[in-house]
């Protein structure tokens, strides 16, 4: 009797130890939400640029591609002898000043693609608030040029927070929707991945991703995209944003993982 009970206890403790070990092996992601900055009608160009720098280097995921000089144009440093982005943005498209060009580049990136680069940039309105968009524009203008963004450019309803918005993980992207395809579209996934008949072939095809990755593997690919690079896509390593741990709610993340895992 005691021997049987001891065996059962041993099995229980062994199982708990095993699951604890597995849980500790799963990569943990620390969210880093940009510091909030209240923007009023008297916000200065410098304050806008400061907020934009936080978004650019953090939740926006911009440094994933820009600055490498291979996947996307350099923005903060010289690009082919034309200077940083603030010095050249007003010369990109005829009839568009710097502010208009940058706004188009962030909200309709496919409208004009810089020669020599692929159209891999997603529509940033899917993950950033209007205020964050305009703050980034101000920051980019400051890189070699004059800041022309003012408080009047920012919609009144979005002037209350700088670090918040769709990217703060509180409500999640796509308005907090748990519809996997709504999340996929809002996150800009189809800008690089194919799912069924939709999307581009820049990154691995996700149509049958569940046949080659477990749910844990899909979670790692979303939260730590550089941990393992799919064979054949090495040249695109680092292109996927590392900010989805901040942008998605826990429920959205799990809904997306279940959806992708079911695609055998």
PDB file of C-alpha atoms in Angstrom, residues 12-28:
ATOM      1  CA  UNK A  12       3.220  13.159  -9.759  1.00  0.00           C
ATOM      2  CA  UNK A  13       6.359  14.951  -8.588  1.00  0.00           C
ATOM      3  CA  UNK A  14       8.262  13.822 -11.664  1.00  0.00           C
ATOM      4  CA  UNK A  15       5.505  15.096 -13.952  1.00  0.00           C
ATOM      5  CA  UNK A  16       5.415  18.459 -12.165  1.00  0.00           C
ATOM      6  CA  UNK A  17       9.189  18.755 -12.419  1.00  0.00           C
ATOM      7  CA  UNK A  18       9.056  17.949 -16.143  1.00  0.00           C
ATOM      8  CA  UNK A  19       6.405  20.580 -16.874  1.00  0.00           C
ATOM      9  CA  UNK A  20       8.271  23.133 -14.772  1.00  0.00           C
ATOM     10  CA  UNK A  21      11.421  22.443 -16.791  1.00  0.00           C
ATOM     11  CA  UNK A  22       9.516  22.817 -20.077  1.00  0.00           C
ATOM     12  CA  UNK A  23       7.876  26.069 -18.915  1.00  0.00           C
ATOM     13  CA  UNK A  24      11.272  27.516 -18.006  1.00  0.00           C
ATOM     14  CA  UNK A  25      12.593  26.640 -21.469  1.00  0.00           C
ATOM     15  CA  UNK A  26       9.878  28.642 -23.232  1.00  0.00           C
ATOM     16  CA  UNK A  27      11.278  32.066 -24.225  1.00  0.00           C
ATOM     17  CA  UNK A  28       9.842  34.888 -22.152  1.00  0.00           C
TER      18      UNK A  28
END
